Amino acid sequence: PKETVPAPEPVTYPAVLGILEIEKNETLSGLIHSIYGEYNSRYFRSLVMANPTIDNPDLVPVGQSITIPAVPLELKPPGKRIWWVKLDESDRLQHAFNRLRNYPGSAPAVKLISYWTPQKGIRFALVLKQNFSDEKVAGLQLRLLPVRHSSKGQVVSSWGKDTVFFSDPYSKKP
């Protein structure tokens, strides 16, 4: 008799990226923009559905815990190679978001890239908002940053073929 080999179990990402507490002067739309890289109705609906205790999305009290759902993106990488300057990375949304919150506005702009890989799980990378078409220029930009922002920094050019993104690493939106 023929022996059948079972298909491997599909590896899936978690339904939630993490939980954040609303701080003074933060809004749901601001959290959505910071975490996903843009605000749209799909992200808003997902966030509201993940947080049924929120009565009024326009008036979320300071200290309220917000569950951040994992909303995957379908991305088409550009036809050319791109490099990012990654300043920090964490497996915890709270840690990465605190780093984003505390990053000085006077330094080059940064964004959060949320992603998942079968090997590393959920990851949150703090990268310069500008991406680069030249590895040497990206390396120079990293070296020009103050050490307090760049001590863990590195230039990266790929995220891996099995990566599921929850924010667009290619986006240059403000």
JSON list of N, CA and C in Angstrom, two decimals, residues 48-103:
[
{"chain": "A", "resi": 48, "resn": "VAL", "atom": "N", "xyz": [-12.20, 48.84, 16.01]},
{"chain": "A", "resi": 48, "resn": "VAL", "atom": "CA", "xyz": [-13.44, 48.95, 16.78]},
{"chain": "A", "resi": 48, "resn": "VAL", "atom": "C", "xyz": [-14.00, 47.56, 17.10]},
{"chain": "A", "resi": 49, "resn": "MET", "atom": "N", "xyz": [-13.94, 46.65, 16.13]},
{"chain": "A", "resi": 49, "resn": "MET", "atom": "CA", "xyz": [-14.44, 45.29, 16.36]},
{"chain": "A", "resi": 49, "resn": "MET", "atom": "C", "xyz": [-13.59, 44.54, 17.39]},
{"chain": "A", "resi": 50, "resn": "ALA", "atom": "N", "xyz": [-12.30, 44.83, 17.44]},
{"chain": "A", "resi": 50, "resn": "ALA", "atom": "CA", "xyz": [-11.41, 44.17, 18.39]},
{"chain": "A", "resi": 50, "resn": "ALA", "atom": "C", "xyz": [-11.55, 44.75, 19.80]},
{"chain": "A", "resi": 51, "resn": "ASN", "atom": "N", "xyz": [-12.26, 45.87, 19.92]},
{"chain": "A", "resi": 51, "resn": "ASN", "atom": "CA", "xyz": [-12.39, 46.56, 21.21]},
{"chain": "A", "resi": 51, "resn": "ASN", "atom": "C", "xyz": [-13.86, 46.89, 21.49]},
{"chain": "A", "resi": 52, "resn": "PRO", "atom": "N", "xyz": [-14.68, 45.86, 21.76]},
{"chain": "A", "resi": 52, "resn": "PRO", "atom": "CA", "xyz": [-16.12, 46.09, 21.95]},
{"chain": "A", "resi": 52, "resn": "PRO", "atom": "C", "xyz": [-16.44, 46.94, 23.18]},
{"chain": "A", "resi": 53, "resn": "THR", "atom": "N", "xyz": [-15.49, 47.13, 24.08]},
{"chain": "A", "resi": 53, "resn": "THR", "atom": "CA", "xyz": [-15.76, 47.96, 25.28]},
{"chain": "A", "resi": 53, "resn": "THR", "atom": "C", "xyz": [-15.67, 49.45, 24.99]},
{"chain": "A", "resi": 54, "resn": "ILE", "atom": "N", "xyz": [-15.22, 49.83, 23.80]},
{"chain": "A", "resi": 54, "resn": "ILE", "atom": "CA", "xyz": [-15.14, 51.25, 23.44]},
{"chain": "A", "resi": 54, "resn": "ILE", "atom": "C", "xyz": [-16.53, 51.70, 23.02]},
{"chain": "A", "resi": 55, "resn": "ASP", "atom": "N", "xyz": [-17.13, 52.59, 23.83]},
{"chain": "A", "resi": 55, "resn": "ASP", "atom": "CA", "xyz": [-18.47, 53.09, 23.53]},
{"chain": "A", "resi": 55, "resn": "ASP", "atom": "C", "xyz": [-18.45, 54.16, 22.45]},
{"chain": "A", "resi": 56, "resn": "ASN", "atom": "N", "xyz": [-17.48, 55.07, 22.54]},
{"chain": "A", "resi": 56, "resn": "ASN", "atom": "CA", "xyz": [-17.39, 56.18, 21.60]},
{"chain": "A", "resi": 56, "resn": "ASN", "atom": "C", "xyz": [-15.96, 56.28, 21.09]},
{"chain": "A", "resi": 57, "resn": "PRO", "atom": "N", "xyz": [-15.70, 55.87, 19.84]},
{"chain": "A", "resi": 57, "resn": "PRO", "atom": "CA", "xyz": [-14.34, 55.90, 19.31]},
{"chain": "A", "resi": 57, "resn": "PRO", "atom": "C", "xyz": [-13.71, 57.29, 19.28]},
{"chain": "A", "resi": 58, "resn": "ASP", "atom": "N", "xyz": [-14.54, 58.34, 19.35]},
{"chain": "A", "resi": 58, "resn": "ASP", "atom": "CA", "xyz": [-14.01, 59.70, 19.35]},
{"chain": "A", "resi": 58, "resn": "ASP", "atom": "C", "xyz": [-13.60, 60.17, 20.74]},
{"chain": "A", "resi": 59, "resn": "LEU", "atom": "N", "xyz": [-14.00, 59.44, 21.76]},
{"chain": "A", "resi": 59, "resn": "LEU", "atom": "CA", "xyz": [-13.70, 59.83, 23.15]},
{"chain": "A", "resi": 59, "resn": "LEU", "atom": "C", "xyz": [-13.19, 58.63, 23.94]},
{"chain": "A", "resi": 60, "resn": "VAL", "atom": "N", "xyz": [-11.96, 58.23, 23.67]},
{"chain": "A", "resi": 60, "resn": "VAL", "atom": "CA", "xyz": [-11.37, 57.10, 24.38]},
{"chain": "A", "resi": 60, "resn": "VAL", "atom": "C", "xyz": [-10.54, 57.67, 25.52]},
{"chain": "A", "resi": 61, "resn": "PRO", "atom": "N", "xyz": [-10.84, 57.26, 26.76]},
{"chain": "A", "resi": 61, "resn": "PRO", "atom": "CA", "xyz": [-10.14, 57.86, 27.90]},
{"chain": "A", "resi": 61, "resn": "PRO", "atom": "C", "xyz": [-8.67, 57.45, 28.00]},
{"chain": "A", "resi": 62, "resn": "VAL", "atom": "N", "xyz": [-7.86, 58.36, 28.54]},
{"chain": "A", "resi": 62, "resn": "VAL", "atom": "CA", "xyz": [-6.46, 58.07, 28.81]},
{"chain": "A", "resi": 62, "resn": "VAL", "atom": "C", "xyz": [-6.40, 56.84, 29.72]},
{"chain": "A", "resi": 63, "resn": "GLY", "atom": "N", "xyz": [-5.49, 55.92, 29.44]},
{"chain": "A", "resi": 63, "resn": "GLY", "atom": "CA", "xyz": [-5.35, 54.71, 30.23]},
{"chain": "A", "resi": 63, "resn": "GLY", "atom": "C", "xyz": [-6.14, 53.53, 29.69]},
{"chain": "A", "resi": 64, "resn": "GLN", "atom": "N", "xyz": [-7.05, 53.78, 28.75]},
{"chain": "A", "resi": 64, "resn": "GLN", "atom": "CA", "xyz": [-7.84, 52.69, 28.16]},
{"chain": "A", "resi": 64, "resn": "GLN", "atom": "C", "xyz": [-6.91, 51.75, 27.39]},
{"chain": "A", "resi": 65, "resn": "SER", "atom": "N", "xyz": [-7.03, 50.45, 27.63]},
{"chain": "A", "resi": 65, "resn": "SER", "atom": "CA", "xyz": [-6.25, 49.45, 26.89]},
{"chain": "A", "resi": 65, "resn": "SER", "atom": "C", "xyz": [-6.93, 49.18, 25.56]},
{"chain": "A", "resi": 66, "resn": "ILE", "atom": "N", "xyz": [-6.13, 49.23, 24.49]},
{"chain": "A", "resi": 66, "resn": "ILE", "atom": "CA", "xyz": [-6.64, 49.04, 23.15]},
{"chain": "A", "resi": 66, "resn": "ILE", "atom": "C", "xyz": [-5.98, 47.80, 22.54]},
{"chain": "A", "resi": 67, "resn": "THR", "atom": "N", "xyz": [-6.80, 46.85, 22.12]},
{"chain": "A", "resi": 67, "resn": "THR", "atom": "CA", "xyz": [-6.30, 45.67, 21.42]},
{"chain": "A", "resi": 67, "resn": "THR", "atom": "C", "xyz": [-6.06, 46.06, 19.96]},
{"chain": "A", "resi": 68, "resn": "ILE", "atom": "N", "xyz": [-4.87, 45.79, 19.47]},
{"chain": "A", "resi": 68, "resn": "ILE", "atom": "CA", "xyz": [-4.51, 46.14, 18.09]},
{"chain": "A", "resi": 68, "resn": "ILE", "atom": "C", "xyz": [-4.55, 44.87, 17.24]},
{"chain": "A", "resi": 69, "resn": "PRO", "atom": "N", "xyz": [-5.55, 44.76, 16.33]},
{"chain": "A", "resi": 69, "resn": "PRO", "atom": "CA", "xyz": [-5.67, 43.55, 15.53]},
{"chain": "A", "resi": 69, "resn": "PRO", "atom": "C", "xyz": [-4.59, 43.46, 14.45]},
{"chain": "A", "resi": 70, "resn": "ALA", "atom": "N", "xyz": [-4.27, 42.24, 14.06]},
{"chain": "A", "resi": 70, "resn": "ALA", "atom": "CA", "xyz": [-3.34, 41.99, 12.96]},
{"chain": "A", "resi": 70, "resn": "ALA", "atom": "C", "xyz": [-4.15, 42.00, 11.66]},
{"chain": "A", "resi": 71, "resn": "VAL", "atom": "N", "xyz": [-3.96, 43.04, 10.87]},
{"chain": "A", "resi": 71, "resn": "VAL", "atom": "CA", "xyz": [-4.66, 43.19, 9.60]},
{"chain": "A", "resi": 71, "resn": "VAL", "atom": "C", "xyz": [-3.62, 43.08, 8.49]},
{"chain": "A", "resi": 72, "resn": "PRO", "atom": "N", "xyz": [-3.53, 41.91, 7.83]},
{"chain": "A", "resi": 72, "resn": "PRO", "atom": "CA", "xyz": [-2.47, 41.70, 6.84]},
{"chain": "A", "resi": 72, "resn": "PRO", "atom": "C", "xyz": [-2.67, 42.53, 5.57]},
{"chain": "A", "resi": 73, "resn": "LEU", "atom": "N", "xyz": [-1.54, 42.83, 4.94]},
{"chain": "A", "resi": 73, "resn": "LEU", "atom": "CA", "xyz": [-1.54, 43.58, 3.68]},
{"chain": "A", "resi": 73, "resn": "LEU", "atom": "C", "xyz": [-1.12, 42.67, 2.53]},
{"chain": "A", "resi": 74, "resn": "GLU", "atom": "N", "xyz": [-1.64, 42.94, 1.37]},
{"chain": "A", "resi": 74, "resn": "GLU", "atom": "CA", "xyz": [-1.13, 42.31, 0.15]},
{"chain": "A", "resi": 74, "resn": "GLU", "atom": "C", "xyz": [-0.24, 43.35, -0.50]},
{"chain": "A", "resi": 75, "resn": "LEU", "atom": "N", "xyz": [1.05, 43.06, -0.57]},
{"chain": "A", "resi": 75, "resn": "LEU", "atom": "CA", "xyz": [2.01, 44.04, -1.08]},
{"chain": "A", "resi": 75, "resn": "LEU", "atom": "C", "xyz": [2.64, 43.56, -2.37]},
{"chain": "A", "resi": 76, "resn": "LYS", "atom": "N", "xyz": [2.90, 44.51, -3.24]},
{"chain": "A", "resi": 76, "resn": "LYS", "atom": "CA", "xyz": [3.69, 44.24, -4.44]},
{"chain": "A", "resi": 76, "resn": "LYS", "atom": "C", "xyz": [4.96, 45.05, -4.31]},
{"chain": "A", "resi": 77, "resn": "PRO", "atom": "N", "xyz": [6.08, 44.38, -4.06]},
{"chain": "A", "resi": 77, "resn": "PRO", "atom": "CA", "xyz": [7.34, 45.12, -3.94]},
{"chain": "A", "resi": 77, "resn": "PRO", "atom": "C", "xyz": [7.66, 45.84, -5.25]},
{"chain": "A", "resi": 78, "resn": "PRO", "atom": "N", "xyz": [8.31, 46.99, -5.14]},
{"chain": "A", "resi": 78, "resn": "PRO", "atom": "CA", "xyz": [8.70, 47.70, -6.36]},
{"chain": "A", "resi": 78, "resn": "PRO", "atom": "C", "xyz": [9.70, 46.85, -7.15]},
{"chain": "A", "resi": 79, "resn": "GLY", "atom": "N", "xyz": [9.87, 47.19, -8.40]},
{"chain": "A", "resi": 79, "resn": "GLY", "atom": "CA", "xyz": [10.74, 46.41, -9.27]},
{"chain": "A", "resi": 79, "resn": "GLY", "atom": "C", "xyz": [12.22, 46.61, -9.01]},
{"chain": "A", "resi": 80, "resn": "LYS", "atom": "N", "xyz": [12.56, 47.47, -8.08]},
{"chain": "A", "resi": 80, "resn": "LYS", "atom": "CA", "xyz": [13.98, 47.72, -7.80]},
{"chain": "A", "resi": 80, "resn": "LYS", "atom": "C", "xyz": [14.28, 47.38, -6.34]},
{"chain": "A", "resi": 81, "resn": "ARG", "atom": "N", "xyz": [15.53, 47.18, -6.04]},
{"chain": "A", "resi": 81, "resn": "ARG", "atom": "CA", "xyz": [15.95, 46.85, -4.68]},
{"chain": "A", "resi": 81, "resn": "ARG", "atom": "C", "xyz": [15.88, 48.10, -3.80]},
{"chain": "A", "resi": 82, "resn": "ILE", "atom": "N", "xyz": [15.48, 47.91, -2.56]},
{"chain": "A", "resi": 82, "resn": "ILE", "atom": "CA", "xyz": [15.33, 49.01, -1.61]},
{"chain": "A", "resi": 82, "resn": "ILE", "atom": "C", "xyz": [16.03, 48.63, -0.31]},
{"chain": "A", "resi": 83, "resn": "TRP", "atom": "N", "xyz": [16.59, 49.65, 0.36]},
{"chain": "A", "resi": 83, "resn": "TRP", "atom": "CA", "xyz": [17.21, 49.46, 1.66]},
{"chain": "A", "resi": 83, "resn": "TRP", "atom": "C", "xyz": [16.51, 50.35, 2.68]},
{"chain": "A", "resi": 84, "resn": "TRP", "atom": "N", "xyz": [16.46, 49.85, 3.90]},
{"chain": "A", "resi": 84, "resn": "TRP", "atom": "CA", "xyz": [15.89, 50.58, 5.02]},
{"chain": "A", "resi": 84, "resn": "TRP", "atom": "C", "xyz": [16.96, 50.75, 6.08]},
{"chain": "A", "resi": 85, "resn": "VAL", "atom": "N", "xyz": [16.83, 51.83, 6.84]},
{"chain": "A", "resi": 85, "resn": "VAL", "atom": "CA", "xyz": [17.67, 52.00, 8.02]},
{"chain": "A", "resi": 85, "resn": "VAL", "atom": "C", "xyz": [16.81, 51.63, 9.21]},
{"chain": "A", "resi": 86, "resn": "LYS", "atom": "N", "xyz": [17.11, 50.47, 9.79]},
{"chain": "A", "resi": 86, "resn": "LYS", "atom": "CA", "xyz": [16.35, 49.96, 10.95]},
{"chain": "A", "resi": 86, "resn": "LYS", "atom": "C", "xyz": [17.08, 50.40, 12.21]},
{"chain": "A", "resi": 87, "resn": "LEU", "atom": "N", "xyz": [16.38, 51.14, 13.07]},
{"chain": "A", "resi": 87, "resn": "LEU", "atom": "CA", "xyz": [16.98, 51.66, 14.29]},
{"chain": "A", "resi": 87, "resn": "LEU", "atom": "C", "xyz": [16.79, 50.72, 15.47]},
{"chain": "A", "resi": 88, "resn": "ASP", "atom": "N", "xyz": [15.71, 49.96, 15.47]},
{"chain": "A", "resi": 88, "resn": "ASP", "atom": "CA", "xyz": [15.42, 49.08, 16.59]},
{"chain": "A", "resi": 88, "resn": "ASP", "atom": "C", "xyz": [14.39, 48.06, 16.12]},
{"chain": "A", "resi": 89, "resn": "GLU", "atom": "N", "xyz": [14.29, 46.96, 16.86]},
{"chain": "A", "resi": 89, "resn": "GLU", "atom": "CA", "xyz": [13.29, 45.95, 16.57]},
{"chain": "A", "resi": 89, "resn": "GLU", "atom": "C", "xyz": [12.91, 45.26, 17.87]},
{"chain": "A", "resi": 90, "resn": "SER", "atom": "N", "xyz": [11.65, 44.88, 17.95]},
{"chain": "A", "resi": 90, "resn": "SER", "atom": "CA", "xyz": [11.15, 44.23, 19.15]},
{"chain": "A", "resi": 90, "resn": "SER", "atom": "C", "xyz": [10.11, 43.19, 18.78]},
{"chain": "A", "resi": 91, "resn": "ASP", "atom": "N", "xyz": [9.86, 42.26, 19.69]},
{"chain": "A", "resi": 91, "resn": "ASP", "atom": "CA", "xyz": [8.77, 41.31, 19.49]},
{"chain": "A", "resi": 91, "resn": "ASP", "atom": "C", "xyz": [7.53, 41.74, 20.28]},
{"chain": "A", "resi": 92, "resn": "ARG", "atom": "N", "xyz": [7.60, 42.91, 20.90]},
{"chain": "A", "resi": 92, "resn": "ARG", "atom": "CA", "xyz": [6.47, 43.43, 21.68]},
{"chain": "A", "resi": 92, "resn": "ARG", "atom": "C", "xyz": [6.03, 44.79, 21.16]},
{"chain": "A", "resi": 93, "resn": "LEU", "atom": "N", "xyz": [4.76, 44.90, 20.83]},
{"chain": "A", "resi": 93, "resn": "LEU", "atom": "CA", "xyz": [4.21, 46.16, 20.32]},
{"chain": "A", "resi": 93, "resn": "LEU", "atom": "C", "xyz": [4.41, 47.28, 21.33]},
{"chain": "A", "resi": 94, "resn": "GLN", "atom": "N", "xyz": [4.17, 47.02, 22.61]},
{"chain": "A", "resi": 94, "resn": "GLN", "atom": "CA", "xyz": [4.28, 48.08, 23.62]},
{"chain": "A", "resi": 94, "resn": "GLN", "atom": "C", "xyz": [5.69, 48.67, 23.63]},
{"chain": "A", "resi": 95, "resn": "HIS", "atom": "N", "xyz": [6.71, 47.83, 23.58]},
{"chain": "A", "resi": 95, "resn": "HIS", "atom": "CA", "xyz": [8.10, 48.31, 23.58]},
{"chain": "A", "resi": 95, "resn": "HIS", "atom": "C", "xyz": [8.37, 49.15, 22.33]},
{"chain": "A", "resi": 96, "resn": "ALA", "atom": "N", "xyz": [8.00, 48.64, 21.16]},
{"chain": "A", "resi": 96, "resn": "ALA", "atom": "CA", "xyz": [8.25, 49.35, 19.91]},
{"chain": "A", "resi": 96, "resn": "ALA", "atom": "C", "xyz": [7.47, 50.67, 19.86]},
{"chain": "A", "resi": 97, "resn": "PHE", "atom": "N", "xyz": [6.24, 50.65, 20.33]},
{"chain": "A", "resi": 97, "resn": "PHE", "atom": "CA", "xyz": [5.42, 51.86, 20.27]},
{"chain": "A", "resi": 97, "resn": "PHE", "atom": "C", "xyz": [5.94, 52.91, 21.25]},
{"chain": "A", "resi": 98, "resn": "ASN", "atom": "N", "xyz": [6.43, 52.48, 22.40]},
{"chain": "A", "resi": 98, "resn": "ASN", "atom": "CA", "xyz": [7.03, 53.44, 23.33]},
{"chain": "A", "resi": 98, "resn": "ASN", "atom": "C", "xyz": [8.26, 54.09, 22.71]},
{"chain": "A", "resi": 99, "resn": "ARG", "atom": "N", "xyz": [9.04, 53.30, 21.99]},
{"chain": "A", "resi": 99, "resn": "ARG", "atom": "CA", "xyz": [10.21, 53.87, 21.30]},
{"chain": "A", "resi": 99, "resn": "ARG", "atom": "C", "xyz": [9.77, 54.90, 20.27]},
{"chain": "A", "resi": 100, "resn": "LEU", "atom": "N", "xyz": [8.69, 54.60, 19.55]},
{"chain": "A", "resi": 100, "resn": "LEU", "atom": "CA", "xyz": [8.15, 55.53, 18.57]},
{"chain": "A", "resi": 100, "resn": "LEU", "atom": "C", "xyz": [7.63, 56.79, 19.26]},
{"chain": "A", "resi": 101, "resn": "ARG", "atom": "N", "xyz": [6.91, 56.61, 20.36]},
{"chain": "A", "resi": 101, "resn": "ARG", "atom": "CA", "xyz": [6.37, 57.76, 21.11]},
{"chain": "A", "resi": 101, "resn": "ARG", "atom": "C", "xyz": [7.49, 58.68, 21.60]},
{"chain": "A", "resi": 102, "resn": "ASN", "atom": "N", "xyz": [8.61, 58.10, 22.01]},
{"chain": "A", "resi": 102, "resn": "ASN", "atom": "CA", "xyz": [9.69, 58.88, 22.62]},
{"chain": "A", "resi": 102, "resn": "ASN", "atom": "C", "xyz": [10.75, 59.33, 21.63]},
{"chain": "A", "resi": 103, "resn": "TYR", "atom": "N", "xyz": [10.59, 59.01, 20.37]},
{"chain": "A", "resi": 103, "resn": "TYR", "atom": "CA", "xyz": [11.56, 59.41, 19.36]},
{"chain": "A", "resi": 103, "resn": "TYR", "atom": "C", "xyz": [11.42, 60.92, 19.12]}
]
